[in-house]
XYZ file of C-alpha atoms in Angstrom:
669
model
C 29.283 -18.575 24.580
C 27.663 -15.003 24.591
C 26.982 -13.561 21.679
C 25.049 -10.587 22.945
C 22.472 -8.968 19.530
C 22.455 -5.729 19.309
C 20.327 -3.962 20.563
C 18.328 -2.511 16.942
C 17.549 0.969 16.529
C 13.763 1.702 17.871
C 11.210 2.115 16.736
C 10.299 5.624 16.630
C 14.162 6.816 15.130
C 14.046 3.914 12.409
C 12.057 6.193 9.699
C 13.672 9.069 10.964
C 14.493 9.393 6.800
C 12.049 8.199 4.480
C 13.030 4.128 5.971
C 16.703 5.881 5.735
C 17.683 4.567 8.781
C 20.101 1.620 9.355
C 21.665 -1.262 7.344
C 20.805 -4.652 7.824
C 21.639 -7.678 7.071
C 19.785 -9.688 6.570
C 19.118 -12.175 3.689
C 16.137 -13.173 3.623
C 15.907 -9.349 2.476
C 17.178 -10.318 -0.621
C 14.284 -8.443 -3.600
C 14.436 -10.260 -6.918
C 10.986 -10.968 -9.018
C 11.887 -13.984 -10.579
C 8.842 -16.100 -7.995
C 5.991 -16.962 -9.421
C 2.352 -17.485 -8.438
C 2.112 -19.802 -4.749
C -0.331 -22.059 -4.358
C -1.154 -21.198 -0.986
C -2.635 -23.580 1.216
C -4.191 -23.084 5.294
C -2.399 -26.434 7.712
C -4.022 -28.470 8.943
C -6.645 -27.404 11.763
C -5.006 -29.057 15.966
C -7.365 -29.290 18.584
C -6.293 -30.664 22.384
C -7.801 -33.783 23.889
C -6.876 -34.403 28.000
C -3.325 -34.612 29.226
C -1.278 -37.615 29.431
C 1.548 -35.838 31.834
C 1.290 -32.908 33.693
C 4.364 -31.120 34.537
C 3.914 -27.938 37.831
C 6.788 -25.239 37.921
C 8.609 -23.986 40.548
C 11.078 -23.911 43.027
C 10.767 -27.559 42.557
C 9.658 -28.816 39.399
C 6.959 -32.192 39.424
C 6.298 -34.182 36.592
C 3.326 -36.147 37.138
C 2.805 -38.332 34.365
C 4.847 -40.594 31.394
C 8.093 -38.506 28.449
C 9.088 -35.721 30.644
C 12.343 -35.256 33.384
C 13.700 -33.110 35.155
C 17.541 -31.687 34.782
C 19.443 -28.824 35.972
C 16.526 -26.769 35.980
C 15.207 -27.556 32.963
C 12.623 -29.849 31.517
C 12.719 -31.738 28.622
C 9.551 -33.845 26.359
C 11.209 -36.478 25.096
C 7.993 -38.324 23.398
C 4.777 -37.739 21.598
C 2.089 -36.434 24.315
C -0.210 -33.890 25.280
C 1.288 -32.482 28.774
C -0.884 -29.653 30.728
C 2.087 -26.836 32.979
C 1.074 -24.654 34.861
C 3.557 -22.797 37.486
C 6.247 -20.064 37.182
C 9.768 -21.434 35.989
C 12.827 -18.317 36.636
C 15.755 -18.403 34.888
C 14.851 -22.816 33.578
C 13.548 -24.233 29.716
C 11.303 -26.384 28.171
C 12.344 -28.210 25.816
C 11.149 -30.537 23.253
C 13.416 -32.862 21.938
C 10.921 -36.389 20.905
C 11.067 -38.401 17.063
C 10.871 -37.054 13.772
C 7.314 -37.799 13.600
C 6.120 -37.218 17.350
C 2.970 -34.626 17.463
C 3.562 -32.799 20.637
C 0.534 -31.078 22.396
C 1.936 -28.555 25.644
C -1.714 -26.700 27.430
C 0.054 -23.608 28.928
C -2.040 -23.311 31.661
C -1.327 -19.988 33.835
C 2.704 -20.230 33.403
C 5.790 -17.224 34.017
C 8.487 -19.237 32.354
C 11.812 -16.947 32.336
C 15.354 -17.457 30.624
C 18.484 -15.786 31.599
C 19.682 -16.492 28.568
C 18.601 -19.077 26.052
C 14.970 -20.148 24.636
C 12.558 -20.903 27.846
C 10.647 -23.235 24.703
C 13.175 -24.465 23.011
C 11.838 -27.429 20.213
C 15.420 -29.046 19.046
C 13.145 -31.962 17.435
C 9.416 -33.433 16.396
C 7.082 -34.331 13.651
C 4.925 -30.199 15.709
C 5.125 -28.409 18.490
C 1.031 -27.845 18.969
C 1.671 -24.316 22.015
C -2.271 -24.581 23.563
C -3.115 -21.780 25.497
C -5.665 -23.298 28.416
C -8.985 -20.797 28.072
C -8.802 -18.412 31.324
C -5.616 -18.064 31.995
C -2.583 -15.435 31.531
C 1.298 -17.389 30.182
C 4.244 -15.402 29.469
C 7.510 -15.667 28.335
C 10.241 -14.082 27.900
C 14.003 -14.514 27.279
C 16.966 -12.767 28.621
C 18.703 -10.553 26.390
C 21.653 -12.327 25.514
C 22.470 -15.334 24.919
C 24.500 -18.989 25.736
C 25.244 -20.838 23.240
C 27.072 -24.326 23.149
C 28.335 -24.377 20.143
C 30.204 -21.307 19.400
C 29.195 -22.019 15.402
C 25.297 -21.888 15.840
C 23.609 -18.818 16.366
C 20.303 -20.418 18.012
C 17.348 -20.216 19.206
C 16.288 -16.793 18.009
C 13.026 -16.147 19.792
C 11.450 -16.550 23.263
C 8.979 -19.530 21.462
C 11.309 -21.041 18.388
C 10.472 -24.188 17.249
C 13.241 -26.785 14.455
C 9.971 -28.394 13.365
C 6.400 -26.579 12.553
C 4.158 -24.389 15.226
C 0.421 -24.774 16.086
C -1.230 -22.003 18.449
C -4.446 -22.865 20.117
C -6.858 -21.866 22.925
C -8.347 -19.471 24.568
C -6.456 -18.369 26.937
C -3.618 -15.448 26.527
C 0.093 -15.648 26.196
C 2.233 -13.122 25.943
C 5.667 -13.394 24.911
C 8.202 -11.099 25.552
C 12.039 -11.273 23.328
C 13.626 -9.021 24.595
C 16.922 -11.473 23.000
C 16.070 -11.227 19.463
C 12.482 -12.654 17.912
C 9.584 -13.105 19.967
C 7.898 -16.132 17.880
C 10.306 -18.722 15.598
C 9.130 -21.790 13.697
C 12.092 -22.440 10.790
C 9.248 -24.715 9.398
C 5.732 -23.861 9.593
C 3.889 -21.561 11.796
C 0.182 -21.456 12.152
C -1.938 -19.087 14.432
C -5.239 -20.908 14.659
C -7.021 -18.499 18.162
C -5.771 -17.390 21.467
C -5.308 -14.245 23.140
C -1.997 -13.234 21.958
C 0.815 -10.262 22.268
C 4.405 -10.310 21.039
C 7.252 -7.518 21.985
C 10.517 -8.540 19.906
C 13.290 -6.669 19.392
C 13.472 -7.375 16.160
C 11.437 -9.899 14.194
C 7.488 -10.735 16.319
C 6.864 -13.923 14.440
C 8.920 -15.698 11.481
C 7.970 -18.372 9.879
C 10.009 -20.361 7.504
C 8.771 -22.087 5.045
C 5.236 -19.871 6.494
C 3.324 -18.768 8.341
C -1.246 -18.956 8.419
C -3.561 -17.278 11.080
C -6.661 -18.726 10.933
C -8.064 -16.193 13.966
C -7.319 -15.200 17.062
C -6.934 -11.696 18.532
C -3.466 -10.687 18.073
C -1.058 -7.764 19.004
C 3.159 -7.834 18.121
C 5.706 -4.348 19.196
C 8.267 -5.019 17.191
C 11.339 -3.809 15.900
C 11.890 -5.428 13.251
C 8.908 -7.011 10.954
C 5.581 -7.664 12.349
C 5.030 -11.002 10.716
C 8.115 -12.124 8.305
C 8.407 -15.707 5.833
C 11.416 -15.949 5.163
C 12.128 -19.010 2.792
C 14.119 -17.729 0.238
C 16.060 -21.113 -1.634
C 12.204 -22.787 -2.424
C 9.004 -20.881 -4.298
C 6.638 -22.989 -3.215
C 7.145 -21.616 0.191
C 8.348 -18.253 2.059
C 4.295 -17.028 2.239
C 2.185 -15.463 4.621
C -2.093 -16.415 3.987
C -4.462 -14.626 6.436
C -7.409 -16.202 6.868
C -9.003 -14.442 9.600
C -8.221 -13.164 13.287
C -7.604 -9.080 14.433
C -4.013 -8.292 13.901
C -2.443 -5.325 15.742
C 0.866 -5.155 13.996
C 3.598 -1.878 15.128
C 7.381 -2.504 14.027
C 9.837 -1.361 12.943
C 10.744 -2.607 10.544
C 8.017 -3.995 7.986
C 4.922 -5.065 9.605
C 3.954 -7.843 7.297
C 6.618 -9.257 4.959
C 7.011 -12.935 2.741
C 9.383 -13.662 0.553
C 7.245 -15.218 -2.520
C 2.859 -14.057 -1.569
C 0.822 -12.647 1.076
C -2.795 -13.503 0.689
C -5.526 -11.759 2.914
C -8.541 -13.207 2.997
C -9.947 -12.239 5.653
C -8.958 -10.388 9.245
C -9.299 -6.893 10.819
C -5.677 -6.266 9.956
C -3.729 -2.974 11.463
C -0.501 -1.735 10.506
C 2.086 0.876 11.491
C 5.598 0.672 10.756
C 7.912 2.634 10.487
C 7.202 4.697 13.157
C 4.444 6.350 10.708
C 3.657 7.763 6.958
C 5.248 11.748 9.930
C 8.343 10.082 9.643
C 7.997 10.069 6.727
C 10.109 13.294 4.523
C 8.828 12.073 0.851
C 5.343 11.923 1.192
C 5.375 16.381 3.381
C 6.843 17.322 -1.010
C 4.927 17.826 -3.768
C 6.804 17.421 -7.429
C 3.989 20.953 -7.798
C 6.608 22.670 -6.067
C 9.676 22.162 -7.864
C 8.052 23.241 -11.094
C 5.426 25.852 -10.426
C 4.931 28.332 -13.538
C 2.745 31.360 -11.894
C -0.731 31.425 -13.644
C 0.293 33.410 -17.665
C 0.196 32.580 -20.724
C 2.525 29.511 -20.201
C 3.570 29.904 -24.478
C 3.764 27.230 -27.037
C 3.847 23.400 -26.072
C 7.280 22.570 -27.476
C 8.123 20.893 -30.462
C 8.244 16.508 -29.680
C 11.198 16.083 -29.468
C 12.737 19.439 -29.224
C 15.170 19.563 -25.733
C 12.613 21.101 -22.634
C 16.040 22.132 -20.402
C 17.144 20.848 -16.840
C 14.174 19.439 -14.768
C 14.056 21.835 -11.209
C 15.026 18.878 -8.722
C 12.818 18.679 -5.545
C 13.295 20.441 -2.601
C 13.065 17.513 0.569
C 10.783 19.467 3.256
C 9.906 17.898 5.877
C 8.039 18.730 8.898
C 10.804 18.869 11.782
C 14.246 19.265 11.586
C 16.610 15.942 10.389
C 20.098 14.653 11.462
C 22.351 13.505 8.726
C 21.686 9.640 8.387
C 21.939 7.842 5.088
C 19.577 8.310 2.599
C 16.371 5.736 1.282
C 17.222 3.658 -2.007
C 13.681 2.832 -3.063
C 12.320 -0.103 -2.206
C 10.047 -0.517 -5.812
C 13.428 -0.849 -7.881
C 13.362 -4.848 -8.518
C 16.080 -6.774 -10.533
C 16.642 -10.052 -10.774
C 18.510 -9.610 -7.960
C 18.651 -6.888 -6.099
C 19.468 -7.259 -2.166
C 17.965 -3.960 0.063
C 21.140 -1.883 1.317
C 18.937 0.288 3.787
C 16.159 0.023 5.770
C 12.231 -0.727 5.025
C 9.521 0.649 7.052
C 6.574 -1.218 4.553
C 3.541 -2.488 5.848
C 2.989 -5.492 3.740
C 5.600 -6.485 1.117
C 5.404 -9.715 -0.942
C 8.536 -10.445 -3.178
C 7.173 -11.006 -5.879
C 2.113 -11.240 -5.628
C 0.047 -9.969 -2.918
C -3.465 -11.306 -3.361
C -6.245 -9.482 -0.974
C -9.390 -11.322 -0.805
C -11.873 -9.718 1.618
C -10.947 -7.934 5.495
C -10.492 -4.716 6.592
C -7.255 -2.912 6.802
C -5.680 -0.060 8.645
C -2.255 1.280 7.580
C -0.343 4.242 8.549
C 3.530 3.531 7.124
C 6.588 5.013 6.243
C 7.409 3.729 3.077
C 4.625 1.971 1.130
C 1.515 1.014 2.333
C 1.895 -2.216 0.160
C 4.982 -2.967 -2.253
C 4.879 -6.249 -4.147
C 7.790 -6.424 -6.327
C 5.473 -8.511 -8.921
C 1.950 -8.400 -8.643
C -0.568 -7.337 -7.010
C -4.509 -8.353 -7.150
C -7.583 -6.956 -4.923
C -10.892 -7.901 -5.170
C -12.006 -7.900 -2.049
C -12.306 -6.243 1.243
C -11.268 -2.487 3.044
C -7.882 -0.944 3.169
C -7.744 3.140 4.974
C -3.993 4.138 3.631
C -1.715 6.770 4.975
C 1.625 6.239 3.584
C 5.013 7.877 3.699
C 5.341 6.716 -0.793
C 3.574 5.101 -2.223
C 0.403 4.137 -1.063
C 0.128 0.904 -3.899
C 3.562 0.265 -5.507
C 3.610 -3.422 -7.652
C 6.218 -3.559 -9.280
C 4.625 -5.265 -12.424
C 1.178 -5.409 -11.969
C -1.924 -3.654 -10.409
C -5.000 -5.344 -10.227
C -7.975 -3.235 -8.616
C -10.962 -5.809 -8.615
C -12.931 -4.987 -5.633
C -13.200 -3.553 -2.339
C -13.448 -0.666 -1.252
C -9.844 2.160 -0.922
C -8.715 5.360 1.308
C -6.573 6.492 0.682
C -5.733 9.268 2.885
C -2.298 10.182 2.218
C 0.476 9.447 -0.169
C 3.231 10.327 -2.003
C 2.012 8.640 -5.338
C -1.302 7.224 -4.383
C -1.346 4.096 -7.269
C 1.853 2.870 -9.219
C 2.578 0.387 -11.318
C 4.250 -0.434 -14.815
C 0.065 -1.593 -15.562
C -2.554 -0.320 -13.545
C -5.204 -2.417 -14.914
C -8.327 -1.142 -12.518
C -11.305 -3.789 -13.510
C -13.685 -2.159 -10.457
C -14.404 -1.871 -6.701
C -14.178 1.905 -5.235
C -10.642 4.436 -4.396
C -10.323 7.648 -3.012
C -6.589 8.661 -3.204
C -4.088 11.750 -1.568
C -1.198 12.278 -3.084
C 1.586 14.740 -2.413
C 3.314 14.460 -6.104
C 1.725 11.716 -8.900
C -1.897 10.314 -8.212
C -1.719 7.330 -10.195
C 1.604 6.703 -11.823
C 2.010 3.935 -14.592
C 6.415 3.839 -15.074
C 8.176 1.426 -16.019
C 10.374 -1.125 -13.751
C 13.886 0.659 -13.443
C 16.786 0.374 -11.425
C 17.057 3.961 -11.593
C 15.177 6.231 -9.509
C 11.724 6.422 -10.480
C 12.326 10.607 -11.230
C 15.158 9.804 -13.467
C 13.343 7.054 -14.650
C 10.251 8.998 -15.584
C 11.458 12.157 -17.565
C 14.304 9.949 -18.750
C 11.092 8.152 -20.214
C 9.033 11.138 -21.161
C 12.853 12.805 -23.338
C 12.962 9.350 -25.308
C 9.124 8.921 -25.801
C 6.613 6.636 -24.417
C 7.222 3.625 -23.379
C 6.021 0.410 -24.601
C 5.217 -0.700 -21.020
C 3.416 1.254 -19.189
C -0.163 1.643 -19.385
C -3.342 2.578 -17.274
C -6.590 0.720 -17.761
C -10.137 1.915 -16.747
C -12.238 -0.934 -17.763
C -15.300 -0.047 -14.293
C -15.290 0.924 -10.926
C -15.307 4.387 -9.159
C -12.268 6.264 -9.047
C -10.931 9.179 -6.902
C -8.127 11.078 -7.768
C -6.540 14.250 -4.986
C -3.188 14.954 -6.248
C -0.939 17.623 -6.688
C 1.463 16.015 -9.065
C -0.527 14.557 -11.540
C -3.930 13.289 -11.311
C -3.177 10.242 -13.248
C 0.073 9.578 -15.013
C 1.343 7.365 -17.363
C 4.654 7.091 -19.474
C 2.789 4.752 -22.098
C -0.984 4.414 -23.021
C -4.506 5.106 -20.746
C -7.525 3.563 -22.212
C -11.016 4.597 -20.618
C -14.026 1.496 -21.484
C -16.341 1.925 -18.305
C -15.956 3.447 -15.019
C -15.994 6.898 -13.425
C -12.449 8.543 -12.964
C -12.580 12.369 -10.821
C -9.424 13.997 -10.389
C -8.914 17.230 -8.509
C -5.988 18.097 -9.882
C -2.839 20.155 -9.285
C -3.029 23.826 -8.882
C -0.124 24.667 -10.183
C 0.829 25.213 -13.519
C 4.244 22.087 -13.755
C 1.620 19.677 -13.519
C -1.419 18.139 -15.009
C -4.941 16.868 -14.427
C -4.383 14.806 -17.166
C -0.682 13.388 -18.174
C 0.251 10.861 -20.694
C 3.631 9.739 -23.203
C 1.531 7.822 -24.954
C -2.660 8.178 -26.102
C -5.327 8.354 -24.277
C -8.287 6.758 -25.598
C -11.724 7.293 -24.032
C -14.888 4.602 -25.848
C -17.028 4.426 -22.061
C -17.766 5.590 -18.555
C -16.984 8.991 -16.511
C -14.580 11.455 -17.079
C -13.775 14.387 -14.786
C -11.296 16.546 -14.606
C -9.870 19.649 -13.315
C -7.157 21.184 -12.314
C -4.856 23.992 -13.145
C -4.351 24.711 -17.135
C -0.943 24.889 -17.622
C -0.567 20.835 -18.760
C -3.173 20.323 -19.865
C -3.954 16.845 -22.630
C -7.589 15.915 -22.633
C -9.179 12.201 -24.529
C -7.353 11.539 -27.857
C -8.957 12.205 -30.795
C -8.164 8.710 -31.357
C -11.538 8.112 -28.735
C -15.377 7.289 -30.019
C -16.650 8.925 -26.814
C -16.204 13.157 -27.580
C -14.722 15.153 -25.098
C -14.891 19.274 -23.897
C -11.820 20.544 -22.959
C -13.353 23.546 -21.051
C -10.649 26.493 -19.910
C -11.087 28.921 -17.444
C -10.477 31.866 -15.978
C -9.016 31.287 -11.984
C -12.004 30.105 -10.420
C -12.098 29.474 -6.767
C -12.477 25.508 -4.896
C -16.108 25.160 -4.578
C -17.101 27.028 -7.102
C -19.521 24.870 -9.097
C -19.522 23.660 -13.378
C -22.114 23.705 -14.837
C -23.021 22.356 -18.647
C -26.664 21.553 -19.617
C -27.017 20.125 -23.135
C -29.574 21.965 -25.792
C -32.017 20.417 -24.047
C -31.496 21.553 -21.646
C -30.063 17.398 -19.583
C -27.602 18.909 -16.856
C -24.634 16.857 -18.768
C -22.666 17.963 -15.029
C -22.918 20.118 -11.922
C -19.142 19.994 -10.089
C -18.000 21.212 -7.949
C -14.040 20.986 -8.018
C -12.231 20.932 -3.894
C -9.415 23.436 -5.850
C -8.661 26.193 -6.825
C -8.983 25.238 -10.847
C -8.354 27.110 -14.478
C -9.233 23.529 -16.176
C -12.285 20.771 -16.807
C -12.861 18.294 -18.733
C -15.944 15.627 -19.350
C -15.828 13.023 -20.720
C -19.881 10.852 -21.111
C -21.532 9.233 -22.790
C -24.765 12.087 -22.817
C -22.308 14.396 -24.643
C -23.429 14.064 -28.017
C -22.595 14.880 -32.054
C -23.189 18.115 -33.354
C -24.956 19.323 -29.799
C -24.577 22.850 -28.611
C -23.442 22.766 -24.563
C -23.369 25.791 -22.032
C -21.116 25.980 -19.492
C -21.751 27.786 -16.444
C -19.835 28.935 -13.392
C -21.286 29.401 -10.442
C -24.834 29.727 -8.997
C -25.629 26.055 -7.045
C -27.591 23.072 -6.189
C -30.310 21.180 -4.923
C -28.851 17.373 -5.834
C -26.550 15.616 -3.489
C -22.831 15.795 -3.910
C -20.163 12.772 -4.160
C -17.364 14.410 -4.055
C -18.571 17.144 -5.777
C -20.661 15.677 -7.862
C -23.675 16.895 -7.787
C -27.132 13.601 -8.381
C -30.447 14.001 -8.025
C -31.096 18.001 -8.251
C -31.548 21.724 -10.484
C -28.630 23.471 -11.034
C -29.549 27.333 -11.176
C -28.243 30.255 -10.525
C -24.348 30.984 -12.103
C -22.710 32.932 -15.427
C -22.914 30.679 -18.891
C -19.675 31.824 -20.154
C -19.689 30.494 -23.546
C -21.582 27.681 -25.653
C -20.772 25.623 -28.708
C -21.695 22.466 -30.591
C -19.960 19.063 -30.386
C -18.531 18.860 -33.430
C -15.006 16.877 -32.583
C -13.917 14.250 -30.608
C -12.564 16.904 -28.282
C -14.114 20.147 -28.335
C -12.077 24.083 -26.790
C -14.445 25.727 -24.893
C -12.652 28.148 -23.611
C -13.466 31.357 -21.353
C -13.106 35.378 -22.882
C -9.346 36.080 -20.100
C -8.409 31.674 -19.916
C -5.243 31.077 -19.681
C -4.890 27.649 -22.119
C -0.995 25.949 -22.761
C 0.794 22.569 -23.447
C 1.882 20.045 -21.922
C 5.025 18.421 -22.761
C 5.149 14.594 -22.768
C 2.106 12.469 -25.394
C -0.077 14.042 -28.053
C -2.479 16.324 -26.693
C -5.988 16.290 -27.089
C -6.570 16.178 -30.438
C -8.768 18.054 -33.400
C -7.629 21.476 -32.257
C -4.397 21.891 -29.906
C -5.598 22.837 -26.543
C -5.468 27.184 -26.723
C -4.473 26.904 -31.107
C -6.546 27.903 -33.400
C -9.888 29.680 -33.835
C -11.569 31.624 -30.721
C -15.672 31.100 -31.556
C -17.423 34.174 -30.562
C -20.127 33.681 -27.423
C -22.737 32.188 -28.713
C -26.144 33.841 -26.909
C -28.355 32.493 -24.681
C -30.988 32.285 -26.814
C -29.743 30.424 -29.206
C -30.662 27.663 -26.188
C -33.671 26.248 -24.932
C -32.579 27.729 -20.950
C -33.038 29.463 -18.660
C -30.084 30.108 -17.347
C -28.816 33.543 -16.753
């Protein structure tokens, strides 16, 4: 019976509209959040010995040794052993059908094998198939676009190299696999790449290992219209994982770059992924939440009473770099329930249904959809990540733990998103066209509707952002850091270059923001200002200014001449919120704008230098937990959501007189 795989949409057209391209009926894509952490172990390493049998391919096939025979241009291997294969075989096959306990070693010693209607290498039965790439050789395996199956009900084999049992690839030679019918390399059990220079071109998925995929070394290039790497065991929660211990991977995929039914663990390696045509193919990241609620720089009036109807939220317009065809709208893949089936093509870079753990490696991602996505949890403790995302940079439904590593998100719709976000260590730089860091409850509703509903119904009991250490820099066009519940900060550094529009704020929360340590610097617009809560044990200054241009320095110094902060925001700003352990009760602090610094600037913060020049806009004593310092003529406003910085609400209460600079020990003018 002839079966022709329907050619999938090419990678360049797959994600013309936020991964909303075409439906894919693939049971391996059933998503759920019931999976638990998987006990991942490295597969046993293999080595190759001398060949027992030599097979020379050609118009006439010769076999020297035992365990193999030729039938109708097919080489059939029927017993354990080491087989060295060389030469060219047109429209033929290497078929392995050995015993259940037989390990079959195949040395590819310069082969070119094509099959027009089935898998060129087809392992029906063995304990394990070990493919060794002879050093200094080039080997090509190519199938046709149409397969013929003896059993009309069968859909296997479905890859250029296909095994019903384990596959291990070793050696120092080159291997090129062309999967024109469907996939490149498939194991129905476990698949390990131990070494080799491997290129895979596939009409669907590049590499599939049902139970697991383990990569320890090698130089692997995958060009696939489906997923690059996929482990898809949906019936055993201890399987279906991808474990990368090293090697070099370069993946260009029409759909997900790496997809695991349970867990992805990355210990090391150089990994480059472009999924769904990259972030430029997404329309989402080209819009800004700020665009849908722009408020001019004028007095925004009083803050609505808690619970008061605040009216309809304007819709965000769809913005793109190019005219988009009318395709089916994509449903974001960050939603979860006990069992949710994807209805649209997923174009994430690294995706797991259960957990993702990154302990090391160098990872470069350009993804149409989320760059790193889990339906449960993500833990990052090491490695370097450079990310450009058409949607979320890093998204987990339940919990995101950042314990170390270097994360650089150069483009995203939202930088970090999860129900609970714990930043314990590491270095994070992110750019977002919407919220920089967003904690929101998992829901089957759309993210926008869920967040707005939560704001109207009060603070979330689950959403939480906890900053316990590390260095975090946020450049966001929407809210800089946004929690539908609480925020806590105990240590570390958080720098926010927030929105320039008055419809968002550099800080946004619906519960409380308790700060007890660390350094907080948040600049942005003045319309929706929120400060840390009055319950905080560390003091903060809430500074309201007339509109300041990007790069114009704000300097804060204490009455004894100590510089508390010299900071040049990257964008236009009217509000700066500062909290450091250096702000002490009853000490006077002068705020200056303008001038210059001899120090070294890191993300706009100057250190190891001295500020000079500038204009003192006000001097104030830090008496309350939150001290409001307002420049004459500055616009102040209040934010919807959680309580604002307490003491006196921003812009409310008595305005204190400008102190004379001579009252302080400073020479600034």
